[in-house]
Amino acid sequence: MNIGITELLFILGPLTFISWPLLSLATLVALRRRQMMAMPQALWALIILVIPVLGSAAFWLVRPGEDG
């Protein structure tokens, strides 16, 4: 069985639409649990809300507020 580009997009579209808010929500929860000053935490939250996918990816890559 071959899957064409149309079928692939038909499957990936809804998955992306569902996972994008879940990723942002999980990132905001993780941000809330971090020990950070108020201003950097607010800036991270703003970045995550304005640019959800890139903001979340940046947060998980940079890992702000972690010791070590």
PDB file of C-alpha atoms in Angstrom:
ATOM      1  CA  MET A   1       0.000   0.000   0.000  1.00  0.00           C
ATOM      2  CA  ASN A   2       1.477   3.317  -1.097  1.00  0.00           C
ATOM      3  CA  ILE A   3       0.656   6.498   0.755  1.00  0.00           C
ATOM      4  CA  GLY A   4       0.662   9.561  -1.436  1.00  0.00           C
ATOM      5  CA  ILE A   5       1.338  13.117  -0.395  1.00  0.00           C
ATOM      6  CA  THR A   6      -2.389  13.870  -0.185  1.00  0.00           C
ATOM      7  CA  GLU A   7      -3.021  11.036   2.255  1.00  0.00           C
ATOM      8  CA  LEU A   8       0.044  11.977   4.278  1.00  0.00           C
ATOM      9  CA  LEU A   9      -1.114  15.585   4.604  1.00  0.00           C
ATOM     10  CA  PHE A  10      -4.609  14.360   5.461  1.00  0.00           C
ATOM     11  CA  ILE A  11      -3.104  12.447   8.401  1.00  0.00           C
ATOM     12  CA  LEU A  12      -0.485  14.986   9.516  1.00  0.00           C
ATOM     13  CA  GLY A  13      -2.767  18.027   9.361  1.00  0.00           C
ATOM     14  CA  PRO A  14      -5.036  17.076  12.265  1.00  0.00           C
ATOM     15  CA  LEU A  15      -2.100  15.682  14.269  1.00  0.00           C
ATOM     16  CA  THR A  16      -0.276  18.984  13.946  1.00  0.00           C
ATOM     17  CA  PHE A  17      -3.412  20.929  14.826  1.00  0.00           C
ATOM     18  CA  ILE A  18      -3.863  18.845  18.000  1.00  0.00           C
ATOM     19  CA  SER A  19      -0.216  18.611  19.078  1.00  0.00           C
ATOM     20  CA  TRP A  20       0.608  22.307  18.671  1.00  0.00           C
ATOM     21  CA  PRO A  21      -1.609  23.555  21.563  1.00  0.00           C
ATOM     22  CA  LEU A  22      -0.631  20.551  23.701  1.00  0.00           C
ATOM     23  CA  LEU A  23       3.064  21.316  23.201  1.00  0.00           C
ATOM     24  CA  SER A  24       2.507  24.966  24.110  1.00  0.00           C
ATOM     25  CA  LEU A  25       0.490  24.031  27.190  1.00  0.00           C
ATOM     26  CA  ALA A  26       3.102  21.514  28.373  1.00  0.00           C
ATOM     27  CA  THR A  27       5.819  24.113  27.857  1.00  0.00           C
ATOM     28  CA  LEU A  28       3.910  26.760  29.822  1.00  0.00           C
ATOM     29  CA  VAL A  29       3.378  24.285  32.679  1.00  0.00           C
ATOM     30  CA  ALA A  30       7.106  23.448  32.691  1.00  0.00           C
ATOM     31  CA  LEU A  31       7.925  27.154  32.624  1.00  0.00           C
ATOM     32  CA  ARG A  32       5.654  27.770  35.612  1.00  0.00           C
ATOM     33  CA  ARG A  33       7.478  25.105  37.630  1.00  0.00           C
ATOM     34  CA  ARG A  34      10.935  26.552  36.957  1.00  0.00           C
ATOM     35  CA  GLN A  35      12.631  28.737  39.548  1.00  0.00           C
ATOM     36  CA  MET A  36      13.142  31.948  37.583  1.00  0.00           C
ATOM     37  CA  MET A  37      12.835  35.666  38.119  1.00  0.00           C
ATOM     38  CA  ALA A  38       9.477  37.131  37.099  1.00  0.00           C
ATOM     39  CA  MET A  39      10.671  39.134  34.077  1.00  0.00           C
ATOM     40  CA  PRO A  40      12.489  36.303  32.237  1.00  0.00           C
ATOM     41  CA  GLN A  41       9.594  33.972  32.998  1.00  0.00           C
ATOM     42  CA  ALA A  42       7.110  36.484  31.576  1.00  0.00           C
ATOM     43  CA  LEU A  43       9.253  36.970  28.467  1.00  0.00           C
ATOM     44  CA  TRP A  44       9.451  33.214  27.893  1.00  0.00           C
ATOM     45  CA  ALA A  45       5.676  32.927  28.303  1.00  0.00           C
ATOM     46  CA  LEU A  46       5.179  35.729  25.784  1.00  0.00           C
ATOM     47  CA  ILE A  47       7.521  34.077  23.284  1.00  0.00           C
ATOM     48  CA  ILE A  48       5.749  30.726  23.702  1.00  0.00           C
ATOM     49  CA  LEU A  49       2.335  32.325  23.192  1.00  0.00           C
ATOM     50  CA  VAL A  50       3.320  34.525  20.224  1.00  0.00           C
ATOM     51  CA  ILE A  51       5.469  31.963  18.379  1.00  0.00           C
ATOM     52  CA  PRO A  52       4.147  28.654  19.784  1.00  0.00           C
ATOM     53  CA  VAL A  53       6.159  25.985  17.989  1.00  0.00           C
ATOM     54  CA  LEU A  54       9.454  27.874  17.772  1.00  0.00           C
ATOM     55  CA  GLY A  55       9.053  29.322  21.267  1.00  0.00           C
ATOM     56  CA  SER A  56       8.415  25.891  22.754  1.00  0.00           C
ATOM     57  CA  ALA A  57      11.326  24.362  20.860  1.00  0.00           C
ATOM     58  CA  ALA A  58      13.636  27.164  22.008  1.00  0.00           C
ATOM     59  CA  PHE A  59      12.500  26.728  25.608  1.00  0.00           C
ATOM     60  CA  TRP A  60      13.224  22.999  25.611  1.00  0.00           C
ATOM     61  CA  LEU A  61      16.606  23.506  23.905  1.00  0.00           C
ATOM     62  CA  VAL A  62      17.789  26.380  26.115  1.00  0.00           C
ATOM     63  CA  ARG A  63      16.277  24.973  29.342  1.00  0.00           C
ATOM     64  CA  PRO A  64      16.229  28.284  31.230  1.00  0.00           C
ATOM     65  CA  GLY A  65      16.176  28.256  35.009  1.00  0.00           C
ATOM     66  CA  GLU A  66      17.852  24.863  35.407  1.00  0.00           C
ATOM     67  CA  ASP A  67      20.930  24.575  37.574  1.00  0.00           C
ATOM     68  CA  GLY A  68      24.026  22.873  36.282  1.00  0.00           C
TER      69      GLY A  68
END
